[in-house]
Amino acid sequence: MPNGDNWQGDVLRDLRGASGPPAAGTGGPPASVPPAPPSAAQASGTERIPAPTQPPAPAPTPTSAPAPAPQQAPAPRQTPTPQQTPAPPRPRRPSAPDSRAVVDSVLSGTARRPQRGEPVAVRVTRAVRRIVSSSAAREVAELTRTAEALQQPVTTGRQIAVTSIRGGAGKTTVAALLGTAYAHYRQDPVLLVEADPALGSLPLRLGAETLRWTTADLADIVEPQMSLLDVTGYLVQLPENAWLLPGSQGQIGAMLDTSAYERVMVALRRYFGVTVVDCETLPAEVARVALSASQARVLAAPATLDGVTSTYAVLQWMQGLPRHMIDGTVVVLSSTVARPGIDVEAAAEKLRSTGAGVHVLPYDRHLAAGGVLRTELLGRPARLAATRLAAEVFQLSQKRR
């Protein structure tokens, strides 16, 4: 029963929620303390003289513990909204570049009508010889063997690098011939990569009209989960299941670093059966990386005295590298005039002595014009030479894993 004489202690005990005597040194009740319950005398109607009031309790010293505050319910936990949770940063893809014409409209009207690789008289004479001789059957058999070699299946994508010692050696022409040959004979997709961003002419030789995405752009775009359809959306489509990845948009000063080249080639290798890379001229860094990473190498050289001399020096240097480097290298001697200033066959034999393969690409008027490559206009010797070259290079790439 509450003690009417000590109502302060009763109230304080109720606030603390504990039993027992009040702690010493407690202050008066809060302003909102409810009135004390009536005593027995008050309940019976007898007025009782109140007891003398106690002196106020002394102020609490620093050592005395303050009265604990009433317990309050913990504040509800706030769940962060999606706007408050920062999302992980996503890799930023390059913005879509504008399409650019391969040939400027100012220069588009300067090109002449393409001509055939051989004159009419030469073609007629050869046709007559084939009729009166028995060489036609042998040629058909040889073409059949060449086609079978070009159609061999691959387990992983084959990469073939084409480079040269200097400009004007026919490097881009050879790369275009190889790419079109593989696209014609093979069923799997074929890719041509321009790793020569310094105003390379591979898109022009392949007949591309506009360019958009480049090798450097695709290095930051290709992801492992992409399908072939996703990847080809960034490429230039060519005839016969072939695709082109340009090196630049014809802008002077465009650069391609080795890390970007390696990322592109590793990412695209699983989509294409054969990839032909038109590299920079040696000793550029990207060209050296491409030669070491490819399964076969093609070294284009002009059929001139200085061209053969510099090529022979490079082959001698390659003899000091691992054996597979020179074993997987083929030299292509391109004749830029009808009558070269050297004995091409003797020069080819000298180059073969280093251990590299050598092919001669005969003079062809259509190839010498430097315009869009149209295989139906090639002379028969150039067409046969290009097909044999493509077959030998592909067989070399099959030997290297």
Coordinates of C-alpha atoms in Angstrom, one line a residue:
M1 CA 0.0 0.0 0.0
P2 CA 1.5 3.4 -0.8
N3 CA 2.7 5.5 2.0
G4 CA 1.0 8.8 2.0
D5 CA 3.7 10.4 4.1
N6 CA 6.4 9.5 1.5
W7 CA 4.6 9.9 -1.8
Q8 CA 7.7 11.2 -3.5
G9 CA 9.5 7.8 -3.0
D10 CA 6.4 6.0 -4.2
V11 CA 6.3 7.9 -7.5
L12 CA 10.0 7.6 -8.0
R13 CA 9.8 3.9 -7.5
D14 CA 7.0 3.6 -10.0
L15 CA 9.0 5.5 -12.6
R16 CA 12.0 3.3 -12.1
G17 CA 9.9 0.2 -12.2
A18 CA 11.8 -1.4 -9.3
S19 CA 10.9 -2.2 -5.7
G20 CA 12.9 -1.1 -2.6
P21 CA 13.8 2.1 -1.0
P22 CA 14.5 5.1 -3.1
A23 CA 18.0 6.0 -3.9
A24 CA 19.6 8.8 -1.9
G25 CA 19.9 12.2 -3.4
T26 CA 17.0 12.0 -5.7
G27 CA 15.3 15.2 -6.7
G28 CA 11.6 16.1 -6.7
P29 CA 9.0 14.5 -9.0
P30 CA 8.5 15.6 -12.6
A31 CA 5.9 18.1 -13.4
S32 CA 3.6 15.5 -14.8
V33 CA 3.6 13.2 -11.8
P34 CA 0.0 11.9 -11.0
P35 CA -1.5 12.8 -7.6
A36 CA -0.8 10.3 -4.8
P37 CA -3.6 7.9 -3.8
P38 CA -5.7 9.0 -0.8
S39 CA -4.8 7.7 2.6
A40 CA -7.1 5.7 4.9
A41 CA -8.0 8.7 7.0
Q42 CA -9.0 10.7 3.9
A43 CA -11.0 7.8 2.6
S44 CA -13.0 7.7 5.8
G45 CA -13.7 11.4 5.6
T46 CA -11.5 12.4 8.6
E47 CA -9.3 15.3 7.9
R48 CA -5.7 14.7 9.0
I49 CA -3.1 17.3 9.7
P50 CA -0.4 16.8 7.1
A51 CA 3.0 15.9 8.4
P52 CA 5.7 18.5 8.2
T53 CA 7.3 18.7 4.9
Q54 CA 10.8 17.4 4.5
P55 CA 13.6 19.7 3.5
P56 CA 14.4 19.5 -0.2
A57 CA 16.9 17.0 -1.2
P58 CA 20.4 18.3 -2.0
A59 CA 21.4 18.7 -5.6
P60 CA 23.1 15.7 -7.0
T61 CA 26.9 15.7 -6.9
P62 CA 29.0 14.7 -9.9
T63 CA 29.5 11.4 -8.3
S64 CA 25.9 10.6 -7.8
A65 CA 24.2 8.7 -10.6
P66 CA 21.3 10.6 -12.3
A67 CA 17.9 9.0 -12.4
P68 CA 17.5 6.9 -15.5
A69 CA 15.2 8.3 -18.1
P70 CA 12.1 6.4 -19.1
Q71 CA 12.8 3.7 -21.7
Q72 CA 11.6 4.6 -25.2
A73 CA 10.9 2.3 -28.1
P74 CA 13.8 2.1 -30.6
A75 CA 13.3 4.1 -33.7
P76 CA 12.3 2.0 -36.7
R77 CA 15.1 1.0 -39.0
Q78 CA 15.1 2.8 -42.3
T79 CA 15.6 0.6 -45.3
P80 CA 17.6 2.5 -48.0
T81 CA 15.6 3.1 -51.1
P82 CA 17.0 2.1 -54.5
Q83 CA 17.9 5.7 -55.2
Q84 CA 20.0 5.8 -52.0
T85 CA 22.0 2.6 -52.9
P86 CA 24.7 3.5 -55.3
A87 CA 24.8 1.2 -58.3
P88 CA 28.2 -0.3 -59.3
P89 CA 29.8 1.6 -62.1
R90 CA 29.3 0.0 -65.5
P91 CA 32.0 0.1 -68.2
R92 CA 31.4 3.0 -70.5
R93 CA 31.2 2.1 -74.1
P94 CA 32.3 4.5 -76.8
S95 CA 29.7 6.6 -78.4
A96 CA 28.6 5.5 -81.9
P97 CA 30.8 7.3 -84.5
D98 CA 29.4 8.8 -87.6
S99 CA 29.7 6.9 -90.9
R100 CA 32.4 8.1 -93.2
A101 CA 32.8 7.5 -96.9
V102 CA 35.8 5.5 -98.0
V103 CA 36.3 7.6 -101.1
D104 CA 35.6 11.3 -100.8
S105 CA 32.9 12.6 -103.1
V106 CA 35.4 15.0 -104.6
L107 CA 37.6 12.1 -105.8
S108 CA 34.9 9.6 -106.6
G109 CA 34.7 10.7 -110.2
T110 CA 38.4 10.4 -110.9
A111 CA 38.5 6.6 -111.1
R112 CA 38.4 5.0 -114.6
R113 CA 36.4 2.0 -115.5
P114 CA 38.3 -1.2 -114.2
Q115 CA 40.0 -3.2 -116.9
R116 CA 40.7 -6.9 -117.1
G117 CA 44.0 -8.2 -115.9
E118 CA 44.9 -9.6 -119.3
P119 CA 44.4 -8.2 -122.8
V120 CA 41.9 -9.9 -125.1
A121 CA 44.6 -11.4 -127.4
V122 CA 46.2 -13.2 -124.5
R123 CA 43.0 -14.6 -123.3
V124 CA 42.0 -15.9 -126.8
T125 CA 45.4 -17.5 -127.3
R126 CA 45.3 -19.3 -124.0
A127 CA 41.8 -20.6 -124.7
V128 CA 42.9 -22.0 -128.1
R129 CA 45.9 -23.8 -126.4
R130 CA 43.7 -25.4 -123.9
I131 CA 41.5 -26.8 -126.6
V132 CA 44.3 -28.4 -128.6
S133 CA 46.3 -29.6 -125.6
S134 CA 45.6 -32.0 -122.7
S135 CA 46.5 -29.5 -120.0
A136 CA 42.9 -28.8 -119.1
A137 CA 42.4 -32.0 -117.2
R138 CA 45.6 -31.4 -115.2
E139 CA 44.5 -27.9 -114.3
V140 CA 41.1 -29.1 -113.2
A141 CA 42.7 -31.7 -111.0
E142 CA 45.1 -29.2 -109.5
L143 CA 42.2 -26.7 -108.7
T144 CA 40.3 -29.6 -107.1
R145 CA 43.2 -30.3 -104.7
T146 CA 43.6 -26.6 -104.0
A147 CA 39.9 -26.3 -103.1
E148 CA 40.1 -29.3 -100.8
A149 CA 43.0 -27.8 -99.0
L150 CA 41.2 -24.5 -98.5
Q151 CA 38.1 -26.2 -97.2
Q152 CA 39.7 -28.1 -94.4
P153 CA 37.9 -27.6 -91.1
V154 CA 39.5 -25.8 -88.2
T155 CA 39.2 -26.4 -84.4
T156 CA 40.1 -22.9 -83.5
G157 CA 40.3 -19.7 -85.6
R158 CA 43.4 -19.3 -87.7
Q159 CA 45.0 -15.9 -87.8
I160 CA 47.2 -15.0 -90.8
A161 CA 49.3 -11.8 -90.6
V162 CA 50.4 -10.0 -93.8
T163 CA 53.2 -7.4 -93.6
S164 CA 56.1 -5.9 -95.6
I165 CA 59.4 -4.2 -95.2
R166 CA 58.2 -0.9 -96.8
G167 CA 55.2 0.7 -98.4
G168 CA 54.2 0.0 -101.9
A169 CA 55.2 -3.7 -101.7
G170 CA 51.7 -5.0 -102.4
K171 CA 50.9 -5.9 -98.8
T172 CA 47.3 -4.8 -98.9
T173 CA 46.7 -6.4 -102.3
V174 CA 48.0 -9.7 -101.0
A175 CA 45.8 -9.4 -97.9
A176 CA 42.7 -8.7 -100.0
L177 CA 43.4 -11.6 -102.3
L178 CA 43.8 -14.0 -99.4
G179 CA 40.6 -12.8 -97.7
T180 CA 38.5 -13.1 -100.8
A181 CA 39.9 -16.6 -101.6
Y182 CA 39.0 -17.9 -98.1
A183 CA 35.6 -16.3 -98.2
H184 CA 34.9 -18.0 -101.6
Y185 CA 36.0 -21.5 -100.7
R186 CA 35.1 -21.8 -97.0
Q187 CA 31.7 -22.0 -95.3
D188 CA 32.6 -20.5 -92.0
P189 CA 32.8 -16.7 -91.5
V190 CA 36.0 -15.0 -92.6
L191 CA 37.3 -11.7 -91.1
L192 CA 39.7 -9.2 -92.6
V193 CA 41.3 -6.9 -90.0
E194 CA 43.1 -3.7 -90.9
A195 CA 45.9 -3.2 -88.3
D196 CA 47.4 -0.4 -90.3
P197 CA 45.5 2.7 -89.2
A198 CA 47.9 5.1 -91.0
L199 CA 45.7 5.7 -94.0
G200 CA 45.4 2.0 -94.9
S201 CA 43.7 1.1 -98.2
L202 CA 42.2 -2.3 -97.3
P203 CA 38.6 -1.0 -97.2
L204 CA 39.1 0.6 -100.7
R205 CA 40.5 -2.6 -102.2
L206 CA 37.6 -4.7 -100.8
G207 CA 35.0 -2.3 -102.1
A208 CA 33.7 -0.9 -98.8
E209 CA 31.7 2.2 -99.3
T210 CA 31.4 3.6 -95.7
L211 CA 33.3 3.0 -92.4
R212 CA 32.1 3.4 -88.9
W213 CA 33.6 1.3 -86.1
T214 CA 37.3 0.7 -86.1
T215 CA 39.7 -1.7 -84.5
A216 CA 40.4 0.6 -81.5
D217 CA 36.6 1.1 -81.0
L218 CA 35.8 -2.6 -80.9
A219 CA 38.5 -3.2 -78.3
D220 CA 36.2 -1.7 -75.7
I221 CA 33.0 -3.2 -77.0
V222 CA 33.4 -6.9 -77.6
E223 CA 32.3 -9.0 -74.6
P224 CA 32.4 -12.8 -74.2
Q225 CA 28.6 -13.2 -74.0
M226 CA 28.1 -11.6 -77.5
S227 CA 26.9 -13.8 -80.3
L228 CA 28.2 -13.7 -83.9
L229 CA 25.2 -11.6 -84.9
D230 CA 26.1 -9.0 -82.2
V231 CA 29.7 -8.8 -83.3
T232 CA 29.0 -8.5 -87.0
G233 CA 26.8 -5.5 -86.3
Y234 CA 30.0 -3.5 -85.7
L235 CA 31.7 -4.8 -88.9
V236 CA 31.5 -4.0 -92.6
Q237 CA 29.8 -6.8 -94.5
L238 CA 31.5 -8.0 -97.6
P239 CA 30.4 -10.6 -100.3
E240 CA 30.5 -14.3 -99.6
N241 CA 30.3 -14.4 -95.8
A242 CA 33.3 -12.1 -95.3
W243 CA 33.6 -9.2 -92.9
L244 CA 35.9 -6.2 -92.5
L245 CA 37.2 -4.4 -89.4
P246 CA 38.8 -1.1 -90.5
G247 CA 41.8 0.3 -88.8
S248 CA 40.7 4.0 -89.0
Q249 CA 38.3 6.2 -90.8
G250 CA 40.9 7.7 -93.1
Q251 CA 42.0 10.2 -90.5
I252 CA 45.7 11.1 -90.3
G253 CA 47.3 10.5 -86.9
A254 CA 45.0 7.5 -85.9
M255 CA 47.0 5.1 -83.7
L256 CA 46.5 1.5 -82.6
D257 CA 48.3 0.3 -79.5
T258 CA 49.3 -3.3 -79.0
S259 CA 46.9 -3.8 -76.0
A260 CA 43.9 -2.8 -78.0
Y261 CA 45.0 -5.1 -80.9
E262 CA 45.5 -8.0 -78.6
R263 CA 42.1 -7.6 -76.9
V264 CA 40.3 -7.5 -80.3
M265 CA 42.1 -10.5 -81.8
V266 CA 41.6 -12.7 -78.7
A267 CA 37.9 -11.7 -78.5
L268 CA 37.2 -12.2 -82.2
R269 CA 39.1 -15.4 -82.7
R270 CA 36.3 -17.7 -81.7
Y271 CA 33.8 -16.2 -84.1
F272 CA 35.7 -16.6 -87.4
G273 CA 37.4 -19.6 -89.0
V274 CA 40.1 -17.6 -90.7
T275 CA 41.2 -14.0 -90.0
V276 CA 43.6 -12.2 -92.3
V277 CA 45.4 -9.2 -90.7
D278 CA 46.7 -6.4 -92.9
C279 CA 49.6 -5.2 -90.6
E280 CA 51.7 -2.1 -90.6
T281 CA 55.1 -2.3 -92.2
L282 CA 58.0 -3.7 -90.1
P283 CA 59.4 -2.9 -87.6
A284 CA 56.2 -1.4 -86.2
E285 CA 55.3 -2.7 -82.8
V286 CA 51.8 -3.9 -83.8
A287 CA 53.2 -5.7 -86.8
R288 CA 55.7 -7.5 -84.6
V289 CA 53.0 -8.5 -82.1
A290 CA 50.7 -9.7 -85.0
L291 CA 53.5 -11.8 -86.5
S292 CA 54.3 -13.5 -83.3
A293 CA 50.7 -14.2 -82.4
S294 CA 49.5 -15.5 -85.8
Q295 CA 49.7 -19.1 -87.0
A296 CA 51.1 -18.1 -90.4
R297 CA 52.9 -15.1 -91.8
V298 CA 53.0 -13.5 -95.3
L299 CA 55.8 -11.1 -96.2
A300 CA 55.0 -9.1 -99.3
A301 CA 57.9 -7.7 -101.3
P302 CA 58.2 -6.0 -104.7
A303 CA 59.9 -7.9 -107.5
T304 CA 62.7 -5.4 -107.6
L305 CA 66.4 -5.6 -106.7
D306 CA 66.1 -3.5 -103.6
G307 CA 62.9 -5.3 -102.5
V308 CA 64.5 -8.7 -102.8
T309 CA 67.6 -7.5 -101.0
S310 CA 65.8 -6.1 -98.0
T311 CA 63.5 -9.1 -97.8
Y312 CA 66.5 -11.5 -97.8
A313 CA 68.0 -9.5 -94.9
V314 CA 64.8 -9.9 -92.9
L315 CA 64.6 -13.6 -93.5
Q316 CA 68.2 -14.0 -92.3
W317 CA 67.2 -12.2 -89.1
M318 CA 64.2 -14.5 -88.7
Q319 CA 66.6 -17.5 -88.9
G320 CA 67.8 -16.5 -85.4
L321 CA 64.2 -16.7 -84.0
P322 CA 62.4 -19.9 -83.0
R323 CA 62.2 -22.3 -85.9
H324 CA 58.4 -22.1 -86.3
M325 CA 58.7 -18.4 -87.2
I326 CA 60.4 -18.9 -90.6
D327 CA 58.8 -22.3 -91.2
G328 CA 55.4 -20.6 -91.1
T329 CA 56.4 -17.6 -93.3
V330 CA 55.7 -17.2 -97.0
V331 CA 57.2 -14.5 -99.2
V332 CA 55.1 -13.1 -102.0
L333 CA 57.1 -11.4 -104.8
S334 CA 54.7 -9.0 -106.6
S335 CA 55.5 -7.8 -110.1
T336 CA 54.3 -4.3 -110.5
V337 CA 55.3 -4.0 -114.2
A338 CA 55.1 -6.4 -117.1
R339 CA 58.8 -6.8 -117.4
P340 CA 60.6 -6.7 -114.0
G341 CA 64.1 -5.6 -113.7
I342 CA 65.3 -8.9 -112.1
D343 CA 65.1 -12.6 -112.8
V344 CA 62.1 -13.3 -110.6
E345 CA 62.6 -17.1 -110.5
A346 CA 66.3 -16.8 -109.6
A347 CA 65.4 -14.3 -106.8
A348 CA 62.7 -16.6 -105.5
E349 CA 65.1 -19.5 -105.3
K350 CA 67.6 -17.4 -103.4
L351 CA 64.9 -16.5 -100.8
R352 CA 63.8 -20.1 -100.5
S353 CA 67.3 -21.0 -99.3
T354 CA 66.5 -19.3 -96.0
G355 CA 63.8 -21.8 -95.2
A356 CA 60.8 -19.7 -96.1
G357 CA 58.3 -20.4 -98.8
V358 CA 58.1 -18.1 -101.8
H359 CA 55.3 -17.4 -104.3
V360 CA 55.4 -15.2 -107.3
L361 CA 52.4 -13.0 -108.0
P362 CA 52.6 -12.2 -111.7
Y363 CA 51.8 -8.8 -113.2
D364 CA 48.2 -8.1 -113.6
R365 CA 46.7 -5.0 -115.1
H366 CA 43.7 -5.1 -112.8
L367 CA 45.8 -5.4 -109.6
A368 CA 48.2 -2.7 -110.8
A369 CA 45.4 -0.2 -111.1
G370 CA 45.0 -0.1 -107.4
G371 CA 41.2 0.2 -107.3
V372 CA 38.5 -2.1 -106.0
L373 CA 39.5 -5.7 -106.3
R374 CA 37.2 -7.7 -108.5
T375 CA 38.2 -11.3 -108.8
E376 CA 36.2 -11.9 -112.1
L377 CA 38.5 -9.3 -113.8
L378 CA 41.7 -10.9 -112.7
G379 CA 43.9 -12.5 -115.3
R380 CA 44.1 -16.3 -115.1
P381 CA 47.7 -16.4 -114.0
A382 CA 47.1 -14.0 -111.1
R383 CA 44.0 -15.8 -110.1
L384 CA 45.7 -19.2 -110.0
A385 CA 48.7 -17.8 -108.2
A386 CA 46.5 -16.2 -105.5
T387 CA 44.5 -19.5 -105.0
R388 CA 47.7 -21.5 -104.6
L389 CA 49.1 -18.9 -102.2
A390 CA 46.0 -19.0 -100.1
A391 CA 46.1 -22.8 -99.9
E392 CA 49.7 -23.0 -98.9
V393 CA 49.4 -20.3 -96.2
F394 CA 46.3 -22.0 -94.8
Q395 CA 48.1 -25.3 -94.6
L396 CA 50.9 -23.7 -92.7
S397 CA 48.5 -22.2 -90.3
Q398 CA 47.1 -25.6 -89.6
K399 CA 50.5 -26.9 -88.4
R400 CA 50.7 -24.2 -85.7
R401 CA 48.4 -24.4 -82.7

